[in-house]
GROMACS .gro file of N, CA and C in nm:
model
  405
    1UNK      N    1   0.124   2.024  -0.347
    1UNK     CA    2   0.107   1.892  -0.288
    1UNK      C    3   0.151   1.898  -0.142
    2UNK      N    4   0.060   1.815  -0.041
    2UNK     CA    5   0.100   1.842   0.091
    2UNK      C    6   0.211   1.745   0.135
    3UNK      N    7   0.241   1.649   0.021
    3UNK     CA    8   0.353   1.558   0.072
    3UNK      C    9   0.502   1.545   0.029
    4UNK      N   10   0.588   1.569   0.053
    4UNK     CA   11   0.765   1.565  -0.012
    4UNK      C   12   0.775   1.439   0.041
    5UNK      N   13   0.882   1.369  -0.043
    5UNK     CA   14   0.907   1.238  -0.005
    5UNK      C   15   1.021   1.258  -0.034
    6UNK      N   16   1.155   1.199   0.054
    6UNK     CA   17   1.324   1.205   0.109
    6UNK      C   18   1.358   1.087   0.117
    7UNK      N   19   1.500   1.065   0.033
    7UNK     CA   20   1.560   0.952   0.095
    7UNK      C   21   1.663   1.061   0.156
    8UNK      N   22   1.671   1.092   0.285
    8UNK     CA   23   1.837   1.146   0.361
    8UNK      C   24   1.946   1.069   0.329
    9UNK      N   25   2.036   1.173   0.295
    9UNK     CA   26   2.147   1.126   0.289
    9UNK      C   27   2.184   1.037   0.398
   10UNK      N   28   2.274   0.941   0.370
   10UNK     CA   29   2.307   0.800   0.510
   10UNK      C   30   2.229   0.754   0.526
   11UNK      N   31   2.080   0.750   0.476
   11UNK     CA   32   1.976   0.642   0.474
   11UNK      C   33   2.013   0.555   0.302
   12UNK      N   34   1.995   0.415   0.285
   12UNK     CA   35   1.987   0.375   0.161
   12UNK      C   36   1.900   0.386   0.110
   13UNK      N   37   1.907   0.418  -0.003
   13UNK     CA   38   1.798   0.419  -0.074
   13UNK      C   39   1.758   0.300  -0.161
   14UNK      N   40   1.588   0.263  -0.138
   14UNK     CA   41   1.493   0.145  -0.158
   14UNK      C   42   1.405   0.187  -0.291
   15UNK      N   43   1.393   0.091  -0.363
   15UNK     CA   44   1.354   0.127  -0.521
   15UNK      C   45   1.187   0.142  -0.466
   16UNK      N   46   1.141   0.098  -0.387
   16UNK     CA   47   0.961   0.076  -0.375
   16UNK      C   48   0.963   0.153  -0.251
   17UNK      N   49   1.016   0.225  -0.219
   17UNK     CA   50   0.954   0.335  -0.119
   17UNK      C   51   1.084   0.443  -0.101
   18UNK      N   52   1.037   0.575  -0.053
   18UNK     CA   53   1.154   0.652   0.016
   18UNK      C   54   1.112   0.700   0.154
   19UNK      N   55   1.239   0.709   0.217
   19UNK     CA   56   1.259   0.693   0.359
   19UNK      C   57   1.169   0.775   0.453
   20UNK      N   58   1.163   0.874   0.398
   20UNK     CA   59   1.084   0.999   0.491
   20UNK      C   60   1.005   1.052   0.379
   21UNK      N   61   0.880   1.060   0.487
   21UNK     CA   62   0.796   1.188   0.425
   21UNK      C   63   0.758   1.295   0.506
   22UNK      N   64   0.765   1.413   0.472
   22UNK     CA   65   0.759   1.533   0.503
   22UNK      C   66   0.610   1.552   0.477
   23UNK      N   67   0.506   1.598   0.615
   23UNK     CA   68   0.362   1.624   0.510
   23UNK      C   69   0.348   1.777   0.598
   24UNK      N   70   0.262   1.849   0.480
   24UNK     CA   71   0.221   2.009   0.566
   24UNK      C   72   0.047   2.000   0.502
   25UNK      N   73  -0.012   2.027   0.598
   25UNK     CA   74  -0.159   2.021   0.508
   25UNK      C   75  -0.228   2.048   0.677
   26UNK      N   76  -0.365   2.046   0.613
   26UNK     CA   77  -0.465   2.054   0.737
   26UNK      C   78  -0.573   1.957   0.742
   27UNK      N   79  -0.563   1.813   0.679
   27UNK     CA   80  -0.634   1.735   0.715
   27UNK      C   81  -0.579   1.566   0.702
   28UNK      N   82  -0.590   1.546   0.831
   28UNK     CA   83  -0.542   1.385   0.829
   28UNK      C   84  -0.575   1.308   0.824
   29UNK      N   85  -0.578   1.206   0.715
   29UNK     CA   86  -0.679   1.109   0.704
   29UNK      C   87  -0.614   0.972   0.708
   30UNK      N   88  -0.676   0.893   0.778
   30UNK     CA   89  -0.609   0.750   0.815
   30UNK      C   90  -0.724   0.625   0.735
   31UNK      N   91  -0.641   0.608   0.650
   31UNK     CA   92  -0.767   0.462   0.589
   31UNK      C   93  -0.731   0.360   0.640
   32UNK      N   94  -0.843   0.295   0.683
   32UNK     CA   95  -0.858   0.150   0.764
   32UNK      C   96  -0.785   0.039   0.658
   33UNK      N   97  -0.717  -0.068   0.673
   33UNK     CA   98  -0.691  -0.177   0.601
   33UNK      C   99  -0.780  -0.230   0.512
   34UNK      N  100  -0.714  -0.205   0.361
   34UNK     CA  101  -0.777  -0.255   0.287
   34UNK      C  102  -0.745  -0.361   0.191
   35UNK      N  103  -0.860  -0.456   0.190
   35UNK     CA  104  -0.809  -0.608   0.132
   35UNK      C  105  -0.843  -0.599  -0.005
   36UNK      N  106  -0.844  -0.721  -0.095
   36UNK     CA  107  -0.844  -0.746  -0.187
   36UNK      C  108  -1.057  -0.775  -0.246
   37UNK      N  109  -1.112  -0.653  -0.177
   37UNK     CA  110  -1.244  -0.636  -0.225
   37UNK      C  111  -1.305  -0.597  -0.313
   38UNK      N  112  -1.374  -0.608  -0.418
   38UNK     CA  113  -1.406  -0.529  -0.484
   38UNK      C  114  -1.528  -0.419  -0.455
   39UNK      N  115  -1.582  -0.371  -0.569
   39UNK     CA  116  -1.707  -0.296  -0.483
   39UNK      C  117  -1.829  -0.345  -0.393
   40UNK      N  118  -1.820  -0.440  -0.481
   40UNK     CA  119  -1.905  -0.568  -0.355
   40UNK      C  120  -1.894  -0.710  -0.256
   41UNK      N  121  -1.774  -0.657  -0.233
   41UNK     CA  122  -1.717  -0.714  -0.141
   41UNK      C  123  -1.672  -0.898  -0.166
   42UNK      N  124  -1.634  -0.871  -0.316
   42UNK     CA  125  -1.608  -1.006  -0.330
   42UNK      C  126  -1.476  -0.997  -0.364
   43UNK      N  127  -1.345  -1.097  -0.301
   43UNK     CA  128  -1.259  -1.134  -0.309
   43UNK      C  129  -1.183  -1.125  -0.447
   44UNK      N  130  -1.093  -1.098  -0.463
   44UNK     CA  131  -1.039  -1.088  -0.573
   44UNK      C  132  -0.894  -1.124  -0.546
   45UNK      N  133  -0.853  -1.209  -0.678
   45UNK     CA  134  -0.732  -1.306  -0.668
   45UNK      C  135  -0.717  -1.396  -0.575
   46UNK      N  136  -0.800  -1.437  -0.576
   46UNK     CA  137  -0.822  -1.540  -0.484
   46UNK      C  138  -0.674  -1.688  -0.504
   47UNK      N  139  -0.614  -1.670  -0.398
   47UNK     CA  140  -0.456  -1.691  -0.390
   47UNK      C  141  -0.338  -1.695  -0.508
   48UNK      N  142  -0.385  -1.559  -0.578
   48UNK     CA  143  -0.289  -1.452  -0.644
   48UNK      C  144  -0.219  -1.346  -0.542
   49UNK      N  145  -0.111  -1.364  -0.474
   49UNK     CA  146  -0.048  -1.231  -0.428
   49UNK      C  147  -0.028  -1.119  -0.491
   50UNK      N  148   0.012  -1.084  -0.632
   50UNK     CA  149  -0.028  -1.009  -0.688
   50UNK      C  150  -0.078  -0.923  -0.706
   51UNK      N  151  -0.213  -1.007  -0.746
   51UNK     CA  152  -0.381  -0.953  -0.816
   51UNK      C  153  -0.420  -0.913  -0.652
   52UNK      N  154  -0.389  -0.920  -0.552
   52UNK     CA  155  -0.432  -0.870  -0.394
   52UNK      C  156  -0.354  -0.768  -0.387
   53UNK      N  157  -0.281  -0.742  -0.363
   53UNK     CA  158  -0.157  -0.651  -0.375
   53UNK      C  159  -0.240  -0.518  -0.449
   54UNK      N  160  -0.215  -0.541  -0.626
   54UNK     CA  161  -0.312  -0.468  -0.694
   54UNK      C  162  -0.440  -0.368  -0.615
   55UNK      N  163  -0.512  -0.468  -0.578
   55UNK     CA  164  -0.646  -0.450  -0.567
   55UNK      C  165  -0.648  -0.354  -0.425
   56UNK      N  166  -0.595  -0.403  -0.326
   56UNK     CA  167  -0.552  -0.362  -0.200
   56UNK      C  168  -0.518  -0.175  -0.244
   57UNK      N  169  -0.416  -0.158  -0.339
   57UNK     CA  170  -0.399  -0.075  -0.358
   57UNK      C  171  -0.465   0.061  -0.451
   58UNK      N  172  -0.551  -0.039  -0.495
   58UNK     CA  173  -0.686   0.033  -0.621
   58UNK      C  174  -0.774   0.113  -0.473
   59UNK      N  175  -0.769  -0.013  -0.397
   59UNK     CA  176  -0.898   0.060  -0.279
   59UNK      C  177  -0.862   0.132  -0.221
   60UNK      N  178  -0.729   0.161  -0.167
   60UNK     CA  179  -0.668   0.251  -0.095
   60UNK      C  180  -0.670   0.373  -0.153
   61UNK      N  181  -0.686   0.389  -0.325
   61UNK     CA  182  -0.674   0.483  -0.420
   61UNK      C  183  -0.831   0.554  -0.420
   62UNK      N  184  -0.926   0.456  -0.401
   62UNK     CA  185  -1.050   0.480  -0.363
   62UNK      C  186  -1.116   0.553  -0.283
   63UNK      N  187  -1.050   0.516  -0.162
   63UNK     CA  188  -1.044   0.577  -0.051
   63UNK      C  189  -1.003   0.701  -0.049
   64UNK      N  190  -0.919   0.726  -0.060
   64UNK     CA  191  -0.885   0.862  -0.055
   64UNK      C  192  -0.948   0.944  -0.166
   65UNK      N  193  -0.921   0.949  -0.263
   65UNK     CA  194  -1.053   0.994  -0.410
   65UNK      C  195  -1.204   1.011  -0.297
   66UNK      N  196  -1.258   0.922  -0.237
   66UNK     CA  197  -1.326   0.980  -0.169
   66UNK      C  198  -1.336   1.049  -0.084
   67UNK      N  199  -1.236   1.102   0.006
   67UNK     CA  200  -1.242   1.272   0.101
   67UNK      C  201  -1.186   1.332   0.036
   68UNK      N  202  -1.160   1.371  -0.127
   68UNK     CA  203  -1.049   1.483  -0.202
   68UNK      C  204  -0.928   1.439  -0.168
   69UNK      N  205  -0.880   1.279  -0.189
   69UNK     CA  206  -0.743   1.312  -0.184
   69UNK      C  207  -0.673   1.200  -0.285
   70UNK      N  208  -0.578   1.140  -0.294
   70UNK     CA  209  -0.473   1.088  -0.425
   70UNK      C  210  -0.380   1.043  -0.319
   71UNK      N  211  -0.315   0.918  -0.364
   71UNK     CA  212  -0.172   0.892  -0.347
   71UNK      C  213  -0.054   0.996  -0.309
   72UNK      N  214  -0.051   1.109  -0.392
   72UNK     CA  215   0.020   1.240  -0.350
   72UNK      C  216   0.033   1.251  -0.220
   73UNK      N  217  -0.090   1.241  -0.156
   73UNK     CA  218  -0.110   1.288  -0.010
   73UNK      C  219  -0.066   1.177   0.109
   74UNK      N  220  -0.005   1.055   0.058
   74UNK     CA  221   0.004   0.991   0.113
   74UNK      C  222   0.145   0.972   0.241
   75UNK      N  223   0.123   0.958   0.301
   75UNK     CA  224   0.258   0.985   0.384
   75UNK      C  225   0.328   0.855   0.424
   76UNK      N  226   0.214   0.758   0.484
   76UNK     CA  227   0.302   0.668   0.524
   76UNK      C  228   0.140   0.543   0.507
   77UNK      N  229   0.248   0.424   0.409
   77UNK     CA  230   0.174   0.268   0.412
   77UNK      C  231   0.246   0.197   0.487
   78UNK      N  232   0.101   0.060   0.556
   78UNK     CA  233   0.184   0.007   0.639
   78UNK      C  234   0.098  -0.144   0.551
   79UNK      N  235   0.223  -0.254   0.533
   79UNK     CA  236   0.124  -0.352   0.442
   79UNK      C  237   0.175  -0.450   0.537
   80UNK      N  238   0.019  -0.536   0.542
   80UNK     CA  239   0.035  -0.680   0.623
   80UNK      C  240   0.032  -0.832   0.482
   81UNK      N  241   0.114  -0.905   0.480
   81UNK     CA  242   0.124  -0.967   0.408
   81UNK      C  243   0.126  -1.100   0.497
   82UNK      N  244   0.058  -1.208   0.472
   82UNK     CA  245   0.026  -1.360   0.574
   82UNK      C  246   0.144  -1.442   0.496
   83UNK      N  247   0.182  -1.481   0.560
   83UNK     CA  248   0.283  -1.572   0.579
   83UNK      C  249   0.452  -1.525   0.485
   84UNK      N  250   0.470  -1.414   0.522
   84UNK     CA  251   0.572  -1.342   0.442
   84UNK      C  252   0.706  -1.402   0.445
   85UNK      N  253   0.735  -1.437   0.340
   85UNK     CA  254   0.867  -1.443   0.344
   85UNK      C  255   0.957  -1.371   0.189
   86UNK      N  256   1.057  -1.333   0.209
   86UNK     CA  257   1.141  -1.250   0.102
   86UNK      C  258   1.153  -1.352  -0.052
   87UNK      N  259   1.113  -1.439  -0.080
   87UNK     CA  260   1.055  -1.480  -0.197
   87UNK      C  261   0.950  -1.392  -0.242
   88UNK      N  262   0.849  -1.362  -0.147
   88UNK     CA  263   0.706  -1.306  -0.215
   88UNK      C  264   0.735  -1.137  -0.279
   89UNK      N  265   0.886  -1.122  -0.259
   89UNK     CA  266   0.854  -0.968  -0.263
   89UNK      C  267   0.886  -0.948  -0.443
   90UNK      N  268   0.880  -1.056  -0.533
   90UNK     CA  269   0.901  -1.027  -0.666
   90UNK      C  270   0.722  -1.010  -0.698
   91UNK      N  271   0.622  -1.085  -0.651
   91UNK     CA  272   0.482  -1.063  -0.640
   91UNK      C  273   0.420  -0.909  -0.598
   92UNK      N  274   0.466  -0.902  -0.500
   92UNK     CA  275   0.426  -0.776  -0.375
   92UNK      C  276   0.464  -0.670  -0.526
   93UNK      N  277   0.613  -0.628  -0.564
   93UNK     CA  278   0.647  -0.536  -0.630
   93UNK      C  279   0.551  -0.510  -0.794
   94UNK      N  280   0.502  -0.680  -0.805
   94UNK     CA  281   0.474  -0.655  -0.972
   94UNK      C  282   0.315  -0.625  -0.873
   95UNK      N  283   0.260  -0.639  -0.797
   95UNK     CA  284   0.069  -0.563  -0.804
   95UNK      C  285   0.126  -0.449  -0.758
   96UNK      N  286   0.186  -0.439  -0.692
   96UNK     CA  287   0.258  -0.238  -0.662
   96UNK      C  288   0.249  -0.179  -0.838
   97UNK      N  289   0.346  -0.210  -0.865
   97UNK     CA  290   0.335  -0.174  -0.994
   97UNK      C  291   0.213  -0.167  -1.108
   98UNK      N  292   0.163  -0.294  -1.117
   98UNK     CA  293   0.056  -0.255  -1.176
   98UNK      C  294  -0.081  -0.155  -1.165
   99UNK      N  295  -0.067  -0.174  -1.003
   99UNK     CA  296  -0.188  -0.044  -0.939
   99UNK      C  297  -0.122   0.095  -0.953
  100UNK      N  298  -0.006   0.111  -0.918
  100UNK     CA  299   0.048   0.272  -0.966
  100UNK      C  300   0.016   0.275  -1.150
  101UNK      N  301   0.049   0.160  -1.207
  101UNK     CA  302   0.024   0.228  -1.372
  101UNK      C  303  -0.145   0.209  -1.377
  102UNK      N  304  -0.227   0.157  -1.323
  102UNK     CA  305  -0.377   0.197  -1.334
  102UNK      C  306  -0.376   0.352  -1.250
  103UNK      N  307  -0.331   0.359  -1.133
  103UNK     CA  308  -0.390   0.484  -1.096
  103UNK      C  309  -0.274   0.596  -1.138
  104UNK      N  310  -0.203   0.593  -1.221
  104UNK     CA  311  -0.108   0.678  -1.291
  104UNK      C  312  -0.028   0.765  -1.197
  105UNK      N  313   0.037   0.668  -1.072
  105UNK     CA  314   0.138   0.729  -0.984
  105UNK      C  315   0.261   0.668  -0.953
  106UNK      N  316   0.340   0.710  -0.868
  106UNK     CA  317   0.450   0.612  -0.831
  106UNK      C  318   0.444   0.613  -0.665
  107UNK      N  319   0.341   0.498  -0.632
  107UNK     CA  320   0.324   0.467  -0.473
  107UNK      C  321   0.462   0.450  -0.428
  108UNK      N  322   0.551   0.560  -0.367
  108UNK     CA  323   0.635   0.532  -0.350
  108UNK      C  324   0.622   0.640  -0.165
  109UNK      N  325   0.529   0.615  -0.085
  109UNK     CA  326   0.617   0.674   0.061
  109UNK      C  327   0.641   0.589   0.143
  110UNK      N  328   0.697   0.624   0.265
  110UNK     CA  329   0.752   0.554   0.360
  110UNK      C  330   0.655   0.435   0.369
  111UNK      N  331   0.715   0.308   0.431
  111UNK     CA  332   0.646   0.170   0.437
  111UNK      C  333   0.680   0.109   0.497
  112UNK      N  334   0.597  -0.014   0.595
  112UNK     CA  335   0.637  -0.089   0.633
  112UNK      C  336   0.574  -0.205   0.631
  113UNK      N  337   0.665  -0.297   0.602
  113UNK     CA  338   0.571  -0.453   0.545
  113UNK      C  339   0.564  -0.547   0.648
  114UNK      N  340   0.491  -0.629   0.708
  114UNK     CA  341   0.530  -0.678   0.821
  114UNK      C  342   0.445  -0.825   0.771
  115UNK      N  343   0.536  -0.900   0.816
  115UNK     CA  344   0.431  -1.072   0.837
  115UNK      C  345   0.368  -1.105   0.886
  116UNK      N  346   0.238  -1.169   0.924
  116UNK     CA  347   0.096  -1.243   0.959
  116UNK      C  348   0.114  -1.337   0.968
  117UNK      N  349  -0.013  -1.387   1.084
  117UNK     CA  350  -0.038  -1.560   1.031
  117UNK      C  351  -0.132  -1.526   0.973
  118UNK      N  352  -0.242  -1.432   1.004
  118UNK     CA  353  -0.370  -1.448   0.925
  118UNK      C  354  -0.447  -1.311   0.909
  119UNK      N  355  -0.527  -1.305   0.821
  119UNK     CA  356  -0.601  -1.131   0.832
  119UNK      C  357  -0.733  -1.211   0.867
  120UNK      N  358  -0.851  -1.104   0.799
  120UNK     CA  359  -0.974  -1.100   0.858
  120UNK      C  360  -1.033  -1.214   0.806
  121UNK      N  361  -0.978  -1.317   0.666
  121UNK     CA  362  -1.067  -1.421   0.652
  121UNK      C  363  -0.928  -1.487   0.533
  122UNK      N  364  -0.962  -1.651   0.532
  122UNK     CA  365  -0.846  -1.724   0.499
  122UNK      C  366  -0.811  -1.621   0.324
  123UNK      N  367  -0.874  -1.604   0.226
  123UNK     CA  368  -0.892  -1.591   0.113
  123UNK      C  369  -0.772  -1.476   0.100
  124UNK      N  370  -0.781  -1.385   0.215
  124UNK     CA  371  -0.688  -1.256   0.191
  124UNK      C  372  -0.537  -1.290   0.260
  125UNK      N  373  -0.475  -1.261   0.124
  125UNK     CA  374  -0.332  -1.251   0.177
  125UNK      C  375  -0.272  -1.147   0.233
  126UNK      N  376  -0.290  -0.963   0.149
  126UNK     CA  377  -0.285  -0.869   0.192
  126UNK      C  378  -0.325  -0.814   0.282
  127UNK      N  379  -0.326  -0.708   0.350
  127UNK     CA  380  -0.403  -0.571   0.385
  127UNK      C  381  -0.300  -0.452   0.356
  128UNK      N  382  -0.341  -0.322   0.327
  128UNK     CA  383  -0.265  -0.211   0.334
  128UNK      C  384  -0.335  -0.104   0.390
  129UNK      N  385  -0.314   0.004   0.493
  129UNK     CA  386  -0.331   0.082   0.541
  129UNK      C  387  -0.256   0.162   0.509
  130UNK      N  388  -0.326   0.314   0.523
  130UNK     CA  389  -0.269   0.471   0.474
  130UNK      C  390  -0.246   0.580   0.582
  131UNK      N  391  -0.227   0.664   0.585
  131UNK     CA  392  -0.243   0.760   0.676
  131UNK      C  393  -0.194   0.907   0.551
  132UNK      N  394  -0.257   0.991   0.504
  132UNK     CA  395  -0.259   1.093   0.424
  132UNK      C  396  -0.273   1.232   0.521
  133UNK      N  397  -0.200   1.310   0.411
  133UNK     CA  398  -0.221   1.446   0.483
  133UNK      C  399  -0.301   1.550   0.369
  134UNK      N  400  -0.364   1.587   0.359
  134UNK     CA  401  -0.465   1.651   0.276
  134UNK      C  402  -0.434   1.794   0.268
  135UNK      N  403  -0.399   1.948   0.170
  135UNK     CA  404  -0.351   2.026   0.243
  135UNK      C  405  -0.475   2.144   0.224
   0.00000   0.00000   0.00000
């Protein structure tokens, strides 16, 4: 696998991600933000944080499955969540969870969650972006 994932010592350690990832490989692949679409581009969970969350993360799983690659390879997510506040993160954690037990992993690399006012159209709460190292 081209990716190790570290919590360093004197960093705390976070149950839904670890601190560093280490990647060695020869191909880098960056997936564009992905919302709560299905294959045909229709909305899903439509104001379920959750079921977006989920889905966000099915496509991201997609994505990569399509240039030869998996979650494994993943180095670093960056998730946009609209109107965030630390209530939502009991939501955020249960579609994390449910998309790692559909795609049978533990999405666990470096992350960063950041707050919105708005993404590409009112319906989406999420986006998540990837950046993978392929080896």
């Amino acid at each position: 696998m081209s990716i190790t994932l570290v919590n360093p010592e004197g960093l705390p350690e976070v149950d839904a991600y670890r601190q560093v990832s280490v990647a060695t490989g020869s191909k880098l692949v960056f997936v564009a933000g992905q919302v709560a679409w299905d294959a045909d581009g229709a909305t899903v969970g439509e104001g379920d944080l959750a079921a977006q969350v989920e889905q966000c993360y099915l496509n991201v799983g997609t994505a990569l499955a399509g240039v030869g690659g998996s979650f494994g390879d993943v180095a670093k997510l960056t998730v946009y969540v609209v109107d965030w506040t630390p209530d939502k993160m009991p939501q955020l954690m249960e579609g994390l969870g449910r998309a790692a037990a559909r795609l049978g992993v533990t999405a666990a690399p470096p992350a960063s969650l950041l707050g919105v006012a708005a993404l590409d159209v009112p319906d989406h709460l999420v986006e998540i972006e990837a950046t993978a190292v392929i080896g």
